[in-house]
PDB file of C-alpha atoms in Angstrom:
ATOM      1  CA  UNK A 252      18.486   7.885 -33.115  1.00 47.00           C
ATOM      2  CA  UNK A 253      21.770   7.493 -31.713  1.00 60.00           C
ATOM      3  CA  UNK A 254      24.223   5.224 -33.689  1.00 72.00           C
ATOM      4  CA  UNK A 255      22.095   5.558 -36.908  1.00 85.00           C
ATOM      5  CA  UNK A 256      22.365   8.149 -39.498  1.00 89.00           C
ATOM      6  CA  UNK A 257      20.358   8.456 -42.820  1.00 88.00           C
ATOM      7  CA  UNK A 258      21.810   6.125 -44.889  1.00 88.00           C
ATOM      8  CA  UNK A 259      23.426   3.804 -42.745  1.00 93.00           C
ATOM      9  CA  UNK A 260      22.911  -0.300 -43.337  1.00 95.00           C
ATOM     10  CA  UNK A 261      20.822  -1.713 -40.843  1.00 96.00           C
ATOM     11  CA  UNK A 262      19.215  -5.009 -39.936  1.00 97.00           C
ATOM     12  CA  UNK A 263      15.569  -6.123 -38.841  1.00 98.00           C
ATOM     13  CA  UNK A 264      15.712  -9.062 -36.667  1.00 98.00           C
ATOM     14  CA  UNK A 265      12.568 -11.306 -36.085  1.00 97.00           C
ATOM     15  CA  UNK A 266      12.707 -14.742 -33.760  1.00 97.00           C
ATOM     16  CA  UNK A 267       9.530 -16.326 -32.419  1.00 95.00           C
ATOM     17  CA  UNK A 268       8.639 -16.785 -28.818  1.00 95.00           C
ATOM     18  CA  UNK A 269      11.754 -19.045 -27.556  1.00 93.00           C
ATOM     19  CA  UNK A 270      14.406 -17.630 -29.683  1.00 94.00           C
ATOM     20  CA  UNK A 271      14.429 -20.083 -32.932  1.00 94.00           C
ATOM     21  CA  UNK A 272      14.827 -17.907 -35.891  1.00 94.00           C
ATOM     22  CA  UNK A 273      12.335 -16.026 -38.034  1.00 95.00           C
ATOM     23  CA  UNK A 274      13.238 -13.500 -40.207  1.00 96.00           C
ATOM     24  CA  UNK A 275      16.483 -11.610 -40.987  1.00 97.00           C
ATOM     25  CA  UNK A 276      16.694  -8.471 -43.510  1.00 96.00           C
ATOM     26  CA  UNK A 277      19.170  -5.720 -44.255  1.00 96.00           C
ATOM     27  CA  UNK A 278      17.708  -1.779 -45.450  1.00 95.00           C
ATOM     28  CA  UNK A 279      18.994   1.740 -45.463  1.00 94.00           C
ATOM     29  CA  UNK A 280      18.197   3.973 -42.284  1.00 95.00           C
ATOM     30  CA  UNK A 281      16.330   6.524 -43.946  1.00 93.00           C
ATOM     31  CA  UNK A 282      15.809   8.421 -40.449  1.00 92.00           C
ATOM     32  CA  UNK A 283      12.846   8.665 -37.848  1.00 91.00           C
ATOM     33  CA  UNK A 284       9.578   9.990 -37.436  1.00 83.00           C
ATOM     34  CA  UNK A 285       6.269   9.670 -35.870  1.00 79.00           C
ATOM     35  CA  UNK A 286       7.115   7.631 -33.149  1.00 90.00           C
ATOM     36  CA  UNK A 287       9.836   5.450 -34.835  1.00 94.00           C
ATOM     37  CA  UNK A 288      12.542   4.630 -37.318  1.00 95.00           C
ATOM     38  CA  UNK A 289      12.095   3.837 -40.941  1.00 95.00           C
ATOM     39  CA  UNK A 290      14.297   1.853 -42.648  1.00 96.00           C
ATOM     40  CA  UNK A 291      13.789   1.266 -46.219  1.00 94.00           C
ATOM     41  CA  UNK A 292      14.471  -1.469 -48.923  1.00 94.00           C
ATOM     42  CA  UNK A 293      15.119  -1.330 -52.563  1.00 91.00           C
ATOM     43  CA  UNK A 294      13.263  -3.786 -55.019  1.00 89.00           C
ATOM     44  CA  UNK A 295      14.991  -7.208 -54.949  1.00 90.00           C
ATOM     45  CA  UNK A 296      15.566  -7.126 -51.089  1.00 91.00           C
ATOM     46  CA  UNK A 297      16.323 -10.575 -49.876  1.00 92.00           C
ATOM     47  CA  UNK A 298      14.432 -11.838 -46.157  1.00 93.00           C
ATOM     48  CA  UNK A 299      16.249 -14.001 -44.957  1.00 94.00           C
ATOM     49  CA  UNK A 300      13.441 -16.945 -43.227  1.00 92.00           C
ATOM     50  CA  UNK A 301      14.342 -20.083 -40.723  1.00 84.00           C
ATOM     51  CA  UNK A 302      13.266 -22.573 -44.117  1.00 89.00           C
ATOM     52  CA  UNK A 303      13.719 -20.106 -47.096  1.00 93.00           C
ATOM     53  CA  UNK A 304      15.331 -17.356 -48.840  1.00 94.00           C
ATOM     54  CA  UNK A 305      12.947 -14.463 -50.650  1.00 92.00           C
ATOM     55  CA  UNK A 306      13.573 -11.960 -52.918  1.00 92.00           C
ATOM     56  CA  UNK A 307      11.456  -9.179 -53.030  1.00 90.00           C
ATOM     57  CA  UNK A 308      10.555  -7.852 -56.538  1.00 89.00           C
ATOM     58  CA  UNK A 309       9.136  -4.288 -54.776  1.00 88.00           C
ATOM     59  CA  UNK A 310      10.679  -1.399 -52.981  1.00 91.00           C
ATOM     60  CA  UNK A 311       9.732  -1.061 -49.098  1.00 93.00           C
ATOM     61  CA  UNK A 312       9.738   0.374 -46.300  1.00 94.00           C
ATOM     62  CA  UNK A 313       9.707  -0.275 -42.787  1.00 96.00           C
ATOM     63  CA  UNK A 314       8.286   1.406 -39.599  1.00 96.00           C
ATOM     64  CA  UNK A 315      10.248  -0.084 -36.152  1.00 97.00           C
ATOM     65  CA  UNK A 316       8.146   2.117 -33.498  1.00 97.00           C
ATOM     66  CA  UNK A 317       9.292   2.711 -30.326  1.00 94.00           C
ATOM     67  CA  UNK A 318       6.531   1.989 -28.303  1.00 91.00           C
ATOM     68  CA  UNK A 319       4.412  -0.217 -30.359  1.00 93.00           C
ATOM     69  CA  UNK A 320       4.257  -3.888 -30.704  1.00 97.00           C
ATOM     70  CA  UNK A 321       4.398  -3.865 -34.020  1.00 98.00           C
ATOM     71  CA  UNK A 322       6.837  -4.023 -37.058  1.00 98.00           C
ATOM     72  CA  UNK A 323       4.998  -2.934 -40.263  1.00 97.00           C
ATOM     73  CA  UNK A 324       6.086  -2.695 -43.776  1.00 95.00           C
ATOM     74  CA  UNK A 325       4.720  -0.231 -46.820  1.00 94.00           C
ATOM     75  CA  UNK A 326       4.938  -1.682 -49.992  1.00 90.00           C
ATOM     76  CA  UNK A 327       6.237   0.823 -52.708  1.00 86.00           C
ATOM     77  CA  UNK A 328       2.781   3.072 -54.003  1.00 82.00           C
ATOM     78  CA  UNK A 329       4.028   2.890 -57.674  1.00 80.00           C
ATOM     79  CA  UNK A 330       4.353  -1.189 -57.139  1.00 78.00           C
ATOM     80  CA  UNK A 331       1.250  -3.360 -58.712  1.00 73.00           C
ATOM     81  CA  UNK A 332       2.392  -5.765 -56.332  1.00 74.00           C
ATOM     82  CA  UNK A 333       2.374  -6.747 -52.595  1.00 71.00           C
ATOM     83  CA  UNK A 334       0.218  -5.304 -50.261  1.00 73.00           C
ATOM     84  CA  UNK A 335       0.373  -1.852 -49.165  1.00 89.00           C
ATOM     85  CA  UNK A 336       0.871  -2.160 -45.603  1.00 93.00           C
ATOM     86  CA  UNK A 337       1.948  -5.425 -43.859  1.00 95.00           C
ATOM     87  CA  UNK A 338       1.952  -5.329 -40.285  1.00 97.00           C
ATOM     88  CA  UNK A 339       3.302  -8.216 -37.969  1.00 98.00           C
ATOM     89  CA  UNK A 340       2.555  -7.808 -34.266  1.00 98.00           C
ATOM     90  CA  UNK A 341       5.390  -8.415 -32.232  1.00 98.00           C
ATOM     91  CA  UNK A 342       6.980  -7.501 -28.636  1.00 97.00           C
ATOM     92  CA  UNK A 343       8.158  -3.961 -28.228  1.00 97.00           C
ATOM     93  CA  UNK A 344      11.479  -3.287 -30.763  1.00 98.00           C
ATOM     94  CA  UNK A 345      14.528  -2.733 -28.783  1.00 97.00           C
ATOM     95  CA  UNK A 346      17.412  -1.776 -30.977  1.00 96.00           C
ATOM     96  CA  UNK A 347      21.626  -3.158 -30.388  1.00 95.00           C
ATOM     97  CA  UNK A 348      23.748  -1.280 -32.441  1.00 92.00           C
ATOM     98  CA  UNK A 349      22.153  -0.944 -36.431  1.00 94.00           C
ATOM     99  CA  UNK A 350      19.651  -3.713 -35.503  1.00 96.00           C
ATOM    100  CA  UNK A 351      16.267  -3.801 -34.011  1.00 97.00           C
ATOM    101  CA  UNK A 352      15.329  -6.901 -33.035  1.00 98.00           C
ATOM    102  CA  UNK A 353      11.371  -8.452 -32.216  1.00 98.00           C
ATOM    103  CA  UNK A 354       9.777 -11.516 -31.025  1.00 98.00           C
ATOM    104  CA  UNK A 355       6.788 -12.224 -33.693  1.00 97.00           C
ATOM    105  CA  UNK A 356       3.810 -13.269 -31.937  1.00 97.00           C
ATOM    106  CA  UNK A 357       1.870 -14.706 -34.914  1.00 96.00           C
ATOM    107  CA  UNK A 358      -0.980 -11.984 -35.831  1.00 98.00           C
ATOM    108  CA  UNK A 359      -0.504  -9.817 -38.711  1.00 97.00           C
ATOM    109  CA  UNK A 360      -2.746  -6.894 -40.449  1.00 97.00           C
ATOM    110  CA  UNK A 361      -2.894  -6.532 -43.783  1.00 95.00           C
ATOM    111  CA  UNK A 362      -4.420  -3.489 -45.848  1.00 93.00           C
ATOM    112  CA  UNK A 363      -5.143  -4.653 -49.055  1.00 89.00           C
ATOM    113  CA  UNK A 364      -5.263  -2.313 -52.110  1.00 86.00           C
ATOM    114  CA  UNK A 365      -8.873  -2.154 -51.924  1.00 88.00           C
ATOM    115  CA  UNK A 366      -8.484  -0.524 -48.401  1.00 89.00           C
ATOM    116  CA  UNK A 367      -9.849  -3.793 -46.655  1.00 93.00           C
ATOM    117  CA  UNK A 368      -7.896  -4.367 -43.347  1.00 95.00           C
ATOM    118  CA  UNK A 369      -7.127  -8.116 -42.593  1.00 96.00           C
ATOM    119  CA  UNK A 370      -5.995 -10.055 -39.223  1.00 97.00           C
ATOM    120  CA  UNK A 371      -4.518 -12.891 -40.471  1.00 97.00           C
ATOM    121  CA  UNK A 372      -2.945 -16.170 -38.040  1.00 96.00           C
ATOM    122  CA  UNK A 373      -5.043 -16.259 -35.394  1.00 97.00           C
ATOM    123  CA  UNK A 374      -5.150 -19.872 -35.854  1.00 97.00           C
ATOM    124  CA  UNK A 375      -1.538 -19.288 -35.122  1.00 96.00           C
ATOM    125  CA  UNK A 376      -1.020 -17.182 -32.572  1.00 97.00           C
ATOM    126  CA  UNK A 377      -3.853 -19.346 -30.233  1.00 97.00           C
ATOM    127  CA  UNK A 378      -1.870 -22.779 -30.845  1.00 96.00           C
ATOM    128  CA  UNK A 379       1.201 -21.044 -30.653  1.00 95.00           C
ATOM    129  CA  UNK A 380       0.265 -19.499 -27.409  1.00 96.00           C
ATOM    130  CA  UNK A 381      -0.584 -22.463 -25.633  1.00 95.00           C
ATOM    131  CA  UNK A 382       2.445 -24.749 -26.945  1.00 94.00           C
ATOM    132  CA  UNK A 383       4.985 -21.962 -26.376  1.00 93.00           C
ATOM    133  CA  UNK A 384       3.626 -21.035 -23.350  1.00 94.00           C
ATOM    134  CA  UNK A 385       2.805 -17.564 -23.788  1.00 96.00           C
ATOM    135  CA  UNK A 386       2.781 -15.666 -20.664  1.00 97.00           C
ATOM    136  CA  UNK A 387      -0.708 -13.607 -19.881  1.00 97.00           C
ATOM    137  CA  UNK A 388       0.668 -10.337 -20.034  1.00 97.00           C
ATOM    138  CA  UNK A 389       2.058 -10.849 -23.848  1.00 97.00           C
ATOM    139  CA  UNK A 390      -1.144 -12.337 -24.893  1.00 97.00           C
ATOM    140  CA  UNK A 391      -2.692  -9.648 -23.737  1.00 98.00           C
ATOM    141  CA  UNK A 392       0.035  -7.340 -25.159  1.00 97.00           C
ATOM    142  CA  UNK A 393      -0.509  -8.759 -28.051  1.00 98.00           C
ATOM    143  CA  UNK A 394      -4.103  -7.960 -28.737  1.00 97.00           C
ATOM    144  CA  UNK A 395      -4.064  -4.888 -27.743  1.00 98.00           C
ATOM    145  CA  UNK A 396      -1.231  -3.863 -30.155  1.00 98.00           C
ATOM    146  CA  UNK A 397      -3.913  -5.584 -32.483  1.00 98.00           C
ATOM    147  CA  UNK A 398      -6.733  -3.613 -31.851  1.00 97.00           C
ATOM    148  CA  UNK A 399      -4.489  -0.171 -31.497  1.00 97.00           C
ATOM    149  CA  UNK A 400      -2.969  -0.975 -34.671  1.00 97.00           C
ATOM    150  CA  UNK A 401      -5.741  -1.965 -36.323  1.00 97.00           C
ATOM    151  CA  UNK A 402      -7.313   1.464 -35.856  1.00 96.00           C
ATOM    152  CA  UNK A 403      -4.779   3.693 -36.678  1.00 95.00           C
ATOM    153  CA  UNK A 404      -4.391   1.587 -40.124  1.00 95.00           C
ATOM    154  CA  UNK A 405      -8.038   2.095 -41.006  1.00 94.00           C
ATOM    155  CA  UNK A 406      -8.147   5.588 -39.576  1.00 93.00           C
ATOM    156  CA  UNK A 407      -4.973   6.321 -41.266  1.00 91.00           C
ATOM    157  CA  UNK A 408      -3.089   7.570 -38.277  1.00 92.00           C
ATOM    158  CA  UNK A 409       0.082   7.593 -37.254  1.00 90.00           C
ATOM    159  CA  UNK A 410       2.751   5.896 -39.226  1.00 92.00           C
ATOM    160  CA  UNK A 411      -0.011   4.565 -41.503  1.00 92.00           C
ATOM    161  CA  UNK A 412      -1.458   8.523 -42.491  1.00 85.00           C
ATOM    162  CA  UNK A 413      -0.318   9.860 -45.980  1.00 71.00           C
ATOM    163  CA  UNK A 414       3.156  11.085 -46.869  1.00 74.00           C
ATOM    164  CA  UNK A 415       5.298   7.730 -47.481  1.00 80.00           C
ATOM    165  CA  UNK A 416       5.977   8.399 -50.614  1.00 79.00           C
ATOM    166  CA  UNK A 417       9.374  11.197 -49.999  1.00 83.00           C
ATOM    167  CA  UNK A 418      10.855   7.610 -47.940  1.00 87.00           C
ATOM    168  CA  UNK A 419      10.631   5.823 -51.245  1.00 86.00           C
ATOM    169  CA  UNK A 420      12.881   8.884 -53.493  1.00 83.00           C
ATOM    170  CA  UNK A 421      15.824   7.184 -52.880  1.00 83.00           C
ATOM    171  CA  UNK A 422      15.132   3.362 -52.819  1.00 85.00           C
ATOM    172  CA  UNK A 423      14.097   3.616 -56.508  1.00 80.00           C
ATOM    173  CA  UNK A 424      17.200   5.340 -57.340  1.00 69.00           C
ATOM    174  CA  UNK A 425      19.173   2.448 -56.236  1.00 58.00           C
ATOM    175  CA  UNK A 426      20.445   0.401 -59.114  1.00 55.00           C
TER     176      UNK A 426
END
């Protein structure tokens, strides 16, 4: 990736549909791979939200594809805490300097430890559709980033397959 090297600060960006903030957190480039860049977090990684600051007590890391419209996030293996794999669908990453930025369009995946896979906020993502105005084509997007995701989590494809565990080395060396 041009402009990034392995250990490089970075920054994911999230807004929702309009541009009013979302989320806002800072990781270490940790390089790219299958389809993507991973950036990684240490435990006690601060997001940033439009009404709250969190601190989060677990290593992770993040996949920013560059195709997909997705952003998802592994929780640390060796963590008792927070899911696994988080996924929030979103537009198609595009990237400005050390910062990828997405629109978050409401639906998220979880796989829970148990290996159950979750769509959460559809609630959401139908009001927010209609009183954002949602164009048809990222609706549509939308869902089928859902569905595509959603089977390469439970088939363990992709990004979501085995072999995390050499990104997390280095974020639980950090102090």
């Amino acid at each position: 990736m041009q402009g990034r090297n392995p250990g490089d600060s970075c920054r994911i960006v999230g807004t929702k549909w309009g541009g009013s903030a979302h989320f806002e957190m800072s990781g270490a480039f940790l390089g790219a791979g299958e389809g993507g860049s991973w950036i990684g977090m240490a435990a006690g990684w601060i997001m940033e939200r439009a009404t709250r600051t969190l601190t989060i007590p677990y290593a992770c890391v993040f996949h920013v594809p560059e195709r997909g419209g997705y952003l998802a996030r592994f929780g640390d293996p060796e963590s008792a805490v927070g899911a696994p794999v988080y996924v929030d669908i979103t537009t198609i990453p595009t990237w400005t300097g050390r910062s990828a930025h997405v629109v978050d369009l409401d639906l998220d995946l979880v796989r829970e430890r148990d290996g159950r896979v979750t769509v959460l906020d559809e609630d959401e993502f139908a009001a927010n559709s209609a009183r954002l105005d949602y164009p048809a084509e990222v609706i549509a997007a939308a869902r089928h980033s859902l569905g595509e995701v959603r089977a390469m989590i439970i088939e363990r494809a992709g990004p979501f397959g085995a072999g995390l565990t050499e990104l997390f080395a280095p974020l639980r060396a950090t102090p």
